[in-house]
Amino acid sequence: LTAANTGVSVDKIMTENLPEEASFETELDKDAVAERQTTSTDTTAMTSTDITATAATISRSTIMSNAKAYHNQFTWTCSSSNLAALANWTRPRYISGAGSYTYMPYCWGGFSAPSQYRTGMTNGGRVGNINTSTAGHVSNTYGVDCSGYVSRCWGLTSKRSTSTLPNVATKITYASLQQGDMIDKAGSHVVLYEKADGNGGYILYEATKLNSYDRVAYTIRSITSLQNGSYVAYRYNNVS
């Protein structure tokens, strides 16, 4: 989603529409990647089982681990076949060509687990899809959209939309937000809450097209703009 149709501002935005991947990083993204590079955890062999599938309950720490598994802990390789023309497909703008990348791309209607995404790339599938003109997911495109991402973070086995995620959650106040909760605008966009920044903003994880990010990003949004944009806070019913 773009700033124009969400009515929500994002702080710490880097320059748009430059070819290098780093040009599409927020300052928070850079910090998160640096943190990943200083740890010894090997994430290159991550499978879908590393993302909690379903359970009677899911902890907040697991939700946030799931969030990072699509962000600074997710690395992958793009080949020329992943960028070949396809009907109703548009390449995410942070992908400049074949090479190695961090972050899972935005994909309209997408609900890919990390292993599904890598398998899709190996088999010649398309990297993400920022063409939102179709009624749903375009076959042979891989990645996550905003609700697909939150669905994965919450450990759901099937994709929910911004309109149906509230069916498995309880409405809460902004003051009650804790890490792993969501802030949702039905029919529009949803973000995963991490914490307040102490300067009138919320630090969030989201799959977004905002500012040409076109991927899972680590962002700061103004609390006031979220409230004014009719975003509602929710807590997953099975969080422990």
PDB file of C-alpha atoms in Angstrom:
ATOM      1  CA  LEU A   1       0.000   0.000   0.000  1.00  0.00           C
ATOM      2  CA  THR A   2       1.187   3.505  -0.688  1.00  0.00           C
ATOM      3  CA  ALA A   3       1.159   6.457   1.632  1.00  0.00           C
ATOM      4  CA  ALA A   4      -1.549   8.023  -0.496  1.00  0.00           C
ATOM      5  CA  ASN A   5      -4.117   5.297   0.054  1.00  0.00           C
ATOM      6  CA  THR A   6      -3.339   4.454   3.662  1.00  0.00           C
ATOM      7  CA  GLY A   7      -3.126   7.961   5.051  1.00  0.00           C
ATOM      8  CA  VAL A   8      -0.313   6.743   7.308  1.00  0.00           C
ATOM      9  CA  SER A   9       3.143   8.282   7.547  1.00  0.00           C
ATOM     10  CA  VAL A  10       6.307   6.289   8.076  1.00  0.00           C
ATOM     11  CA  ASP A  11       9.409   7.723   9.703  1.00  0.00           C
ATOM     12  CA  LYS A  12      13.072   7.010   8.907  1.00  0.00           C
ATOM     13  CA  ILE A  13      12.462   6.460   5.212  1.00  0.00           C
ATOM     14  CA  MET A  14      15.410   6.072   2.868  1.00  0.00           C
ATOM     15  CA  THR A  15      15.547   7.402  -0.714  1.00  0.00           C
ATOM     16  CA  GLU A  16      13.068   5.762  -3.073  1.00  0.00           C
ATOM     17  CA  ASN A  17      13.505   4.116  -6.448  1.00  0.00           C
ATOM     18  CA  LEU A  18      17.269   3.563  -6.478  1.00  0.00           C
ATOM     19  CA  PRO A  19      18.650   0.284  -7.867  1.00  0.00           C
ATOM     20  CA  GLU A  20      20.618  -0.933  -4.853  1.00  0.00           C
ATOM     21  CA  GLU A  21      18.778  -2.999  -2.239  1.00  0.00           C
ATOM     22  CA  ALA A  22      20.171  -0.823   0.562  1.00  0.00           C
ATOM     23  CA  SER A  23      18.293   2.153  -0.882  1.00  0.00           C
ATOM     24  CA  PHE A  24      15.040   0.497   0.171  1.00  0.00           C
ATOM     25  CA  GLU A  25      16.088  -0.054   3.794  1.00  0.00           C
ATOM     26  CA  THR A  26      14.727   1.832   6.752  1.00  0.00           C
ATOM     27  CA  GLU A  27      17.192   2.657   9.498  1.00  0.00           C
ATOM     28  CA  LEU A  28      15.520  -0.045  11.585  1.00  0.00           C
ATOM     29  CA  ASP A  29      16.075  -2.562   8.774  1.00  0.00           C
ATOM     30  CA  LYS A  30      19.790  -1.770   8.793  1.00  0.00           C
ATOM     31  CA  ASP A  31      20.007  -2.255  12.545  1.00  0.00           C
ATOM     32  CA  ALA A  32      18.173  -5.578  12.323  1.00  0.00           C
ATOM     33  CA  VAL A  33      20.415  -6.910   9.560  1.00  0.00           C
ATOM     34  CA  ALA A  34      23.513  -5.868  11.510  1.00  0.00           C
ATOM     35  CA  GLU A  35      22.136  -7.785  14.495  1.00  0.00           C
ATOM     36  CA  ARG A  36      21.629 -10.871  12.323  1.00  0.00           C
ATOM     37  CA  GLN A  37      25.176 -10.673  10.999  1.00  0.00           C
ATOM     38  CA  THR A  38      26.604 -10.686  14.533  1.00  0.00           C
ATOM     39  CA  THR A  39      24.767 -13.849  15.575  1.00  0.00           C
ATOM     40  CA  SER A  40      25.844 -17.407  14.852  1.00  0.00           C
ATOM     41  CA  THR A  41      22.379 -18.778  14.045  1.00  0.00           C
ATOM     42  CA  ASP A  42      22.318 -20.482  10.646  1.00  0.00           C
ATOM     43  CA  THR A  43      19.064 -19.578   8.883  1.00  0.00           C
ATOM     44  CA  THR A  44      19.988 -20.668   5.370  1.00  0.00           C
ATOM     45  CA  ALA A  45      18.371 -24.071   5.841  1.00  0.00           C
ATOM     46  CA  MET A  46      15.158 -22.745   7.385  1.00  0.00           C
ATOM     47  CA  THR A  47      12.063 -24.774   6.548  1.00  0.00           C
ATOM     48  CA  SER A  48       8.347 -24.159   6.976  1.00  0.00           C
ATOM     49  CA  THR A  49       8.483 -26.068  10.256  1.00  0.00           C
ATOM     50  CA  ASP A  50      10.678 -23.291  11.653  1.00  0.00           C
ATOM     51  CA  ILE A  51       7.631 -21.041  11.404  1.00  0.00           C
ATOM     52  CA  THR A  52       5.171 -22.208  14.039  1.00  0.00           C
ATOM     53  CA  ALA A  53       2.314 -23.841  12.146  1.00  0.00           C
ATOM     54  CA  THR A  54      -0.487 -24.195  14.651  1.00  0.00           C
ATOM     55  CA  ALA A  55      -0.770 -24.817  18.324  1.00  0.00           C
ATOM     56  CA  ALA A  56      -3.364 -24.449  21.026  1.00  0.00           C
ATOM     57  CA  THR A  57      -1.414 -21.338  22.002  1.00  0.00           C
ATOM     58  CA  ILE A  58       1.533 -19.376  20.700  1.00  0.00           C
ATOM     59  CA  SER A  59       3.867 -17.232  22.772  1.00  0.00           C
ATOM     60  CA  ARG A  60       4.666 -13.617  22.025  1.00  0.00           C
ATOM     61  CA  SER A  61       8.332 -14.473  21.676  1.00  0.00           C
ATOM     62  CA  THR A  62       7.475 -17.082  19.040  1.00  0.00           C
ATOM     63  CA  ILE A  63       5.342 -14.590  17.130  1.00  0.00           C
ATOM     64  CA  MET A  64       8.258 -12.159  17.040  1.00  0.00           C
ATOM     65  CA  SER A  65      10.683 -14.927  16.041  1.00  0.00           C
ATOM     66  CA  ASN A  66       8.321 -15.744  13.180  1.00  0.00           C
ATOM     67  CA  ALA A  67       8.287 -12.074  12.179  1.00  0.00           C
ATOM     68  CA  LYS A  68      12.086 -11.939  12.022  1.00  0.00           C
ATOM     69  CA  ALA A  69      12.209 -15.182  10.034  1.00  0.00           C
ATOM     70  CA  TYR A  70      10.680 -13.253   7.126  1.00  0.00           C
ATOM     71  CA  HIS A  71      12.775 -10.142   7.706  1.00  0.00           C
ATOM     72  CA  ASN A  72      16.410  -9.864   8.758  1.00  0.00           C
ATOM     73  CA  GLN A  73      16.814 -13.629   9.143  1.00  0.00           C
ATOM     74  CA  PHE A  74      15.599 -14.416   5.616  1.00  0.00           C
ATOM     75  CA  THR A  75      18.164 -14.547   2.825  1.00  0.00           C
ATOM     76  CA  TRP A  76      17.607 -15.931  -0.660  1.00  0.00           C
ATOM     77  CA  THR A  77      18.938 -15.998  -4.198  1.00  0.00           C
ATOM     78  CA  CYS A  78      17.224 -14.564  -7.262  1.00  0.00           C
ATOM     79  CA  SER A  79      17.951 -15.859 -10.773  1.00  0.00           C
ATOM     80  CA  SER A  80      16.974 -14.419 -14.151  1.00  0.00           C
ATOM     81  CA  SER A  81      14.182 -17.007 -14.467  1.00  0.00           C
ATOM     82  CA  ASN A  82      12.551 -15.535 -11.356  1.00  0.00           C
ATOM     83  CA  LEU A  83      12.253 -12.221 -13.201  1.00  0.00           C
ATOM     84  CA  ALA A  84      10.866 -13.469 -16.530  1.00  0.00           C
ATOM     85  CA  ALA A  85       7.663 -11.841 -17.788  1.00  0.00           C
ATOM     86  CA  LEU A  86       4.401 -13.268 -16.476  1.00  0.00           C
ATOM     87  CA  ALA A  87       0.806 -12.117 -16.914  1.00  0.00           C
ATOM     88  CA  ASN A  88      -0.463  -9.978 -14.013  1.00  0.00           C
ATOM     89  CA  TRP A  89       2.980  -9.941 -12.370  1.00  0.00           C
ATOM     90  CA  THR A  90       5.081  -6.904 -11.489  1.00  0.00           C
ATOM     91  CA  ARG A  91       8.547  -7.166  -9.968  1.00  0.00           C
ATOM     92  CA  PRO A  92       9.070  -5.678  -6.496  1.00  0.00           C
ATOM     93  CA  ARG A  93      11.049  -2.473  -6.949  1.00  0.00           C
ATOM     94  CA  TYR A  94      13.823  -3.329  -4.511  1.00  0.00           C
ATOM     95  CA  ILE A  95      14.800  -6.295  -6.699  1.00  0.00           C
ATOM     96  CA  SER A  96      17.287  -4.868  -9.204  1.00  0.00           C
ATOM     97  CA  GLY A  97      18.220  -8.147 -10.888  1.00  0.00           C
ATOM     98  CA  ALA A  98      19.678 -11.581 -10.249  1.00  0.00           C
ATOM     99  CA  GLY A  99      21.651 -11.843  -7.022  1.00  0.00           C
ATOM    100  CA  SER A 100      21.438 -12.400  -3.275  1.00  0.00           C
ATOM    101  CA  TYR A 101      18.835 -10.606  -1.155  1.00  0.00           C
ATOM    102  CA  THR A 102      17.550 -10.204   2.385  1.00  0.00           C
ATOM    103  CA  TYR A 103      13.818  -9.894   3.313  1.00  0.00           C
ATOM    104  CA  MET A 104      10.854 -11.753   1.823  1.00  0.00           C
ATOM    105  CA  PRO A 105       9.225  -9.800  -1.027  1.00  0.00           C
ATOM    106  CA  TYR A 106       5.690  -8.475  -1.016  1.00  0.00           C
ATOM    107  CA  CYS A 107       3.376 -10.725  -3.034  1.00  0.00           C
ATOM    108  CA  TRP A 108      -0.282  -9.867  -3.592  1.00  0.00           C
ATOM    109  CA  GLY A 109      -2.321 -12.686  -2.030  1.00  0.00           C
ATOM    110  CA  GLY A 110       0.888 -14.415  -0.931  1.00  0.00           C
ATOM    111  CA  PHE A 111       1.229 -16.802   2.007  1.00  0.00           C
ATOM    112  CA  SER A 112       4.623 -18.419   1.378  1.00  0.00           C
ATOM    113  CA  ALA A 113       6.587 -20.076   4.164  1.00  0.00           C
ATOM    114  CA  PRO A 114      10.368 -19.541   3.880  1.00  0.00           C
ATOM    115  CA  SER A 115      10.967 -23.042   2.493  1.00  0.00           C
ATOM    116  CA  GLN A 116       8.080 -22.657   0.029  1.00  0.00           C
ATOM    117  CA  TYR A 117       9.548 -19.402  -1.186  1.00  0.00           C
ATOM    118  CA  ARG A 118      13.030 -20.850  -1.745  1.00  0.00           C
ATOM    119  CA  THR A 119      11.588 -23.897  -3.508  1.00  0.00           C
ATOM    120  CA  GLY A 120       9.520 -21.596  -5.693  1.00  0.00           C
ATOM    121  CA  MET A 121      12.613 -19.630  -6.677  1.00  0.00           C
ATOM    122  CA  THR A 122      14.555 -22.830  -7.418  1.00  0.00           C
ATOM    123  CA  ASN A 123      11.708 -24.003  -9.677  1.00  0.00           C
ATOM    124  CA  GLY A 124      11.551 -20.750 -11.650  1.00  0.00           C
ATOM    125  CA  GLY A 125       8.684 -19.055  -9.812  1.00  0.00           C
ATOM    126  CA  ARG A 126       8.402 -15.279  -9.764  1.00  0.00           C
ATOM    127  CA  VAL A 127       9.767 -13.108  -7.011  1.00  0.00           C
ATOM    128  CA  GLY A 128       6.859 -11.459  -5.195  1.00  0.00           C
ATOM    129  CA  ASN A 129       4.174  -9.511  -7.037  1.00  0.00           C
ATOM    130  CA  ILE A 130       3.229  -5.872  -6.513  1.00  0.00           C
ATOM    131  CA  ASN A 131       0.461  -5.971  -9.129  1.00  0.00           C
ATOM    132  CA  THR A 132      -2.675  -5.696  -6.987  1.00  0.00           C
ATOM    133  CA  SER A 133      -5.147  -5.475  -9.867  1.00  0.00           C
ATOM    134  CA  THR A 134      -6.230  -9.123  -9.724  1.00  0.00           C
ATOM    135  CA  ALA A 135      -8.887 -10.618  -7.459  1.00  0.00           C
ATOM    136  CA  GLY A 136      -6.321 -12.721  -5.638  1.00  0.00           C
ATOM    137  CA  HIS A 137      -3.009 -14.527  -5.751  1.00  0.00           C
ATOM    138  CA  VAL A 138      -1.368 -15.034  -9.150  1.00  0.00           C
ATOM    139  CA  SER A 139      -0.143 -18.594  -9.679  1.00  0.00           C
ATOM    140  CA  ASN A 140       3.637 -19.162  -9.564  1.00  0.00           C
ATOM    141  CA  THR A 141       4.349 -15.977  -7.596  1.00  0.00           C
ATOM    142  CA  TYR A 142       5.914 -16.223  -4.140  1.00  0.00           C
ATOM    143  CA  GLY A 143       6.106 -14.053  -1.040  1.00  0.00           C
ATOM    144  CA  VAL A 144       3.617 -12.600   1.440  1.00  0.00           C
ATOM    145  CA  ASP A 145       1.180  -9.727   1.464  1.00  0.00           C
ATOM    146  CA  CYS A 146       0.304  -7.823   4.634  1.00  0.00           C
ATOM    147  CA  SER A 147      -2.338 -10.231   5.946  1.00  0.00           C
ATOM    148  CA  GLY A 148      -0.456 -13.307   4.768  1.00  0.00           C
ATOM    149  CA  TYR A 149       2.529 -12.129   6.777  1.00  0.00           C
ATOM    150  CA  VAL A 150       0.560 -11.570   9.992  1.00  0.00           C
ATOM    151  CA  SER A 151      -1.189 -14.920   9.455  1.00  0.00           C
ATOM    152  CA  ARG A 152       2.222 -16.614   9.299  1.00  0.00           C
ATOM    153  CA  CYS A 153       3.533 -14.721  12.312  1.00  0.00           C
ATOM    154  CA  TRP A 154       0.524 -15.842  14.346  1.00  0.00           C
ATOM    155  CA  GLY A 155       1.080 -19.466  13.289  1.00  0.00           C
ATOM    156  CA  LEU A 156      -2.119 -19.823  11.256  1.00  0.00           C
ATOM    157  CA  THR A 157      -2.245 -22.712   8.779  1.00  0.00           C
ATOM    158  CA  SER A 158      -4.359 -20.806   6.253  1.00  0.00           C
ATOM    159  CA  LYS A 159      -4.206 -17.229   5.069  1.00  0.00           C
ATOM    160  CA  ARG A 160      -6.581 -14.694   6.566  1.00  0.00           C
ATOM    161  CA  SER A 161      -7.384 -11.323   5.027  1.00  0.00           C
ATOM    162  CA  THR A 162      -7.424  -7.919   6.720  1.00  0.00           C
ATOM    163  CA  SER A 163     -11.177  -8.436   7.056  1.00  0.00           C
ATOM    164  CA  THR A 164     -11.039 -11.959   8.532  1.00  0.00           C
ATOM    165  CA  LEU A 165      -7.994 -11.732  10.829  1.00  0.00           C
ATOM    166  CA  PRO A 166     -10.213  -9.998  13.427  1.00  0.00           C
ATOM    167  CA  ASN A 167     -12.311 -13.199  13.529  1.00  0.00           C
ATOM    168  CA  VAL A 168      -9.477 -14.943  15.397  1.00  0.00           C
ATOM    169  CA  ALA A 169      -8.632 -11.947  17.566  1.00  0.00           C
ATOM    170  CA  THR A 170     -10.055  -9.656  20.235  1.00  0.00           C
ATOM    171  CA  LYS A 171     -10.223  -5.892  19.913  1.00  0.00           C
ATOM    172  CA  ILE A 172      -8.029  -4.051  22.433  1.00  0.00           C
ATOM    173  CA  THR A 173      -7.054  -0.460  23.138  1.00  0.00           C
ATOM    174  CA  TYR A 174      -3.874   1.102  21.788  1.00  0.00           C
ATOM    175  CA  ALA A 175      -2.707   1.481  25.376  1.00  0.00           C
ATOM    176  CA  SER A 176      -2.967  -2.302  25.838  1.00  0.00           C
ATOM    177  CA  LEU A 177      -0.779  -3.217  22.848  1.00  0.00           C
ATOM    178  CA  GLN A 178       1.990  -5.764  23.453  1.00  0.00           C
ATOM    179  CA  GLN A 179       4.491  -7.308  21.065  1.00  0.00           C
ATOM    180  CA  GLY A 180       2.831  -9.681  18.632  1.00  0.00           C
ATOM    181  CA  ASP A 181      -0.516  -7.859  18.563  1.00  0.00           C
ATOM    182  CA  MET A 182      -1.788  -6.427  15.281  1.00  0.00           C
ATOM    183  CA  ILE A 183      -3.109  -3.067  14.157  1.00  0.00           C
ATOM    184  CA  ASP A 184      -5.581  -3.597  11.335  1.00  0.00           C
ATOM    185  CA  LYS A 185      -7.683  -1.608   8.913  1.00  0.00           C
ATOM    186  CA  ALA A 186     -10.167  -4.051   7.403  1.00  0.00           C
ATOM    187  CA  GLY A 187     -10.050  -4.097   3.620  1.00  0.00           C
ATOM    188  CA  SER A 188      -6.845  -2.076   3.556  1.00  0.00           C
ATOM    189  CA  HIS A 189      -3.713  -3.003   5.534  1.00  0.00           C
ATOM    190  CA  VAL A 190      -2.424  -4.696   8.685  1.00  0.00           C
ATOM    191  CA  VAL A 191       0.822  -4.400  10.674  1.00  0.00           C
ATOM    192  CA  LEU A 192       2.407  -6.375  13.514  1.00  0.00           C
ATOM    193  CA  TYR A 193       3.207  -4.385  16.658  1.00  0.00           C
ATOM    194  CA  GLU A 194       6.563  -4.684  18.408  1.00  0.00           C
ATOM    195  CA  LYS A 195       6.797  -1.661  20.741  1.00  0.00           C
ATOM    196  CA  ALA A 196       6.382   2.093  21.112  1.00  0.00           C
ATOM    197  CA  ASP A 197       9.399   4.203  20.176  1.00  0.00           C
ATOM    198  CA  GLY A 198       8.876   6.812  22.926  1.00  0.00           C
ATOM    199  CA  ASN A 199       8.511   9.584  20.352  1.00  0.00           C
ATOM    200  CA  GLY A 200       4.879   9.234  19.329  1.00  0.00           C
ATOM    201  CA  GLY A 201       5.382   6.261  17.043  1.00  0.00           C
ATOM    202  CA  TYR A 202       5.034   2.492  16.979  1.00  0.00           C
ATOM    203  CA  ILE A 203       7.801   0.162  15.832  1.00  0.00           C
ATOM    204  CA  LEU A 204       6.254  -2.449  13.557  1.00  0.00           C
ATOM    205  CA  TYR A 205       6.846  -5.339  11.192  1.00  0.00           C
ATOM    206  CA  GLU A 206       4.819  -5.349   7.987  1.00  0.00           C
ATOM    207  CA  ALA A 207       4.719  -6.583   4.411  1.00  0.00           C
ATOM    208  CA  THR A 208       4.217  -3.377   2.482  1.00  0.00           C
ATOM    209  CA  LYS A 209       4.505  -1.555  -0.830  1.00  0.00           C
ATOM    210  CA  LEU A 210       4.868   1.724   1.053  1.00  0.00           C
ATOM    211  CA  ASN A 211       7.740   3.894  -0.234  1.00  0.00           C
ATOM    212  CA  SER A 212       8.668   1.191  -2.756  1.00  0.00           C
ATOM    213  CA  TYR A 213       9.809  -1.172   0.014  1.00  0.00           C
ATOM    214  CA  ASP A 214       7.800  -3.998  -1.619  1.00  0.00           C
ATOM    215  CA  ARG A 215       8.797  -6.502   1.062  1.00  0.00           C
ATOM    216  CA  VAL A 216       8.680  -7.328   4.759  1.00  0.00           C
ATOM    217  CA  ALA A 217       9.985  -4.183   6.477  1.00  0.00           C
ATOM    218  CA  TYR A 218      10.739  -2.908   9.961  1.00  0.00           C
ATOM    219  CA  THR A 219       9.045   0.477  10.196  1.00  0.00           C
ATOM    220  CA  ILE A 220       7.916   3.280  12.463  1.00  0.00           C
ATOM    221  CA  ARG A 221       4.449   4.726  12.026  1.00  0.00           C
ATOM    222  CA  SER A 222       2.955   7.681  13.820  1.00  0.00           C
ATOM    223  CA  ILE A 223       0.400   6.667  16.462  1.00  0.00           C
ATOM    224  CA  THR A 224      -1.761   9.640  15.559  1.00  0.00           C
ATOM    225  CA  SER A 225      -1.807   8.741  11.878  1.00  0.00           C
ATOM    226  CA  LEU A 226      -2.790   5.164  12.660  1.00  0.00           C
ATOM    227  CA  GLN A 227      -5.639   6.355  14.860  1.00  0.00           C
ATOM    228  CA  ASN A 228      -6.753   8.932  12.314  1.00  0.00           C
ATOM    229  CA  GLY A 229      -6.568   6.276   9.618  1.00  0.00           C
ATOM    230  CA  SER A 230      -9.142   4.110  11.452  1.00  0.00           C
ATOM    231  CA  TYR A 231      -6.682   1.344  12.317  1.00  0.00           C
ATOM    232  CA  VAL A 232      -7.886  -0.951  15.125  1.00  0.00           C
ATOM    233  CA  ALA A 233      -5.715  -2.842  17.626  1.00  0.00           C
ATOM    234  CA  TYR A 234      -6.319  -6.579  18.089  1.00  0.00           C
ATOM    235  CA  ARG A 235      -4.848  -9.447  20.106  1.00  0.00           C
ATOM    236  CA  TYR A 236      -4.704 -12.987  18.724  1.00  0.00           C
ATOM    237  CA  ASN A 237      -7.073 -15.193  20.736  1.00  0.00           C
ATOM    238  CA  ASN A 238      -4.510 -17.987  21.166  1.00  0.00           C
ATOM    239  CA  VAL A 239      -1.553 -15.916  22.330  1.00  0.00           C
ATOM    240  CA  SER A 240      -0.117 -17.057  25.630  1.00  0.00           C
TER     241      SER A 240
END
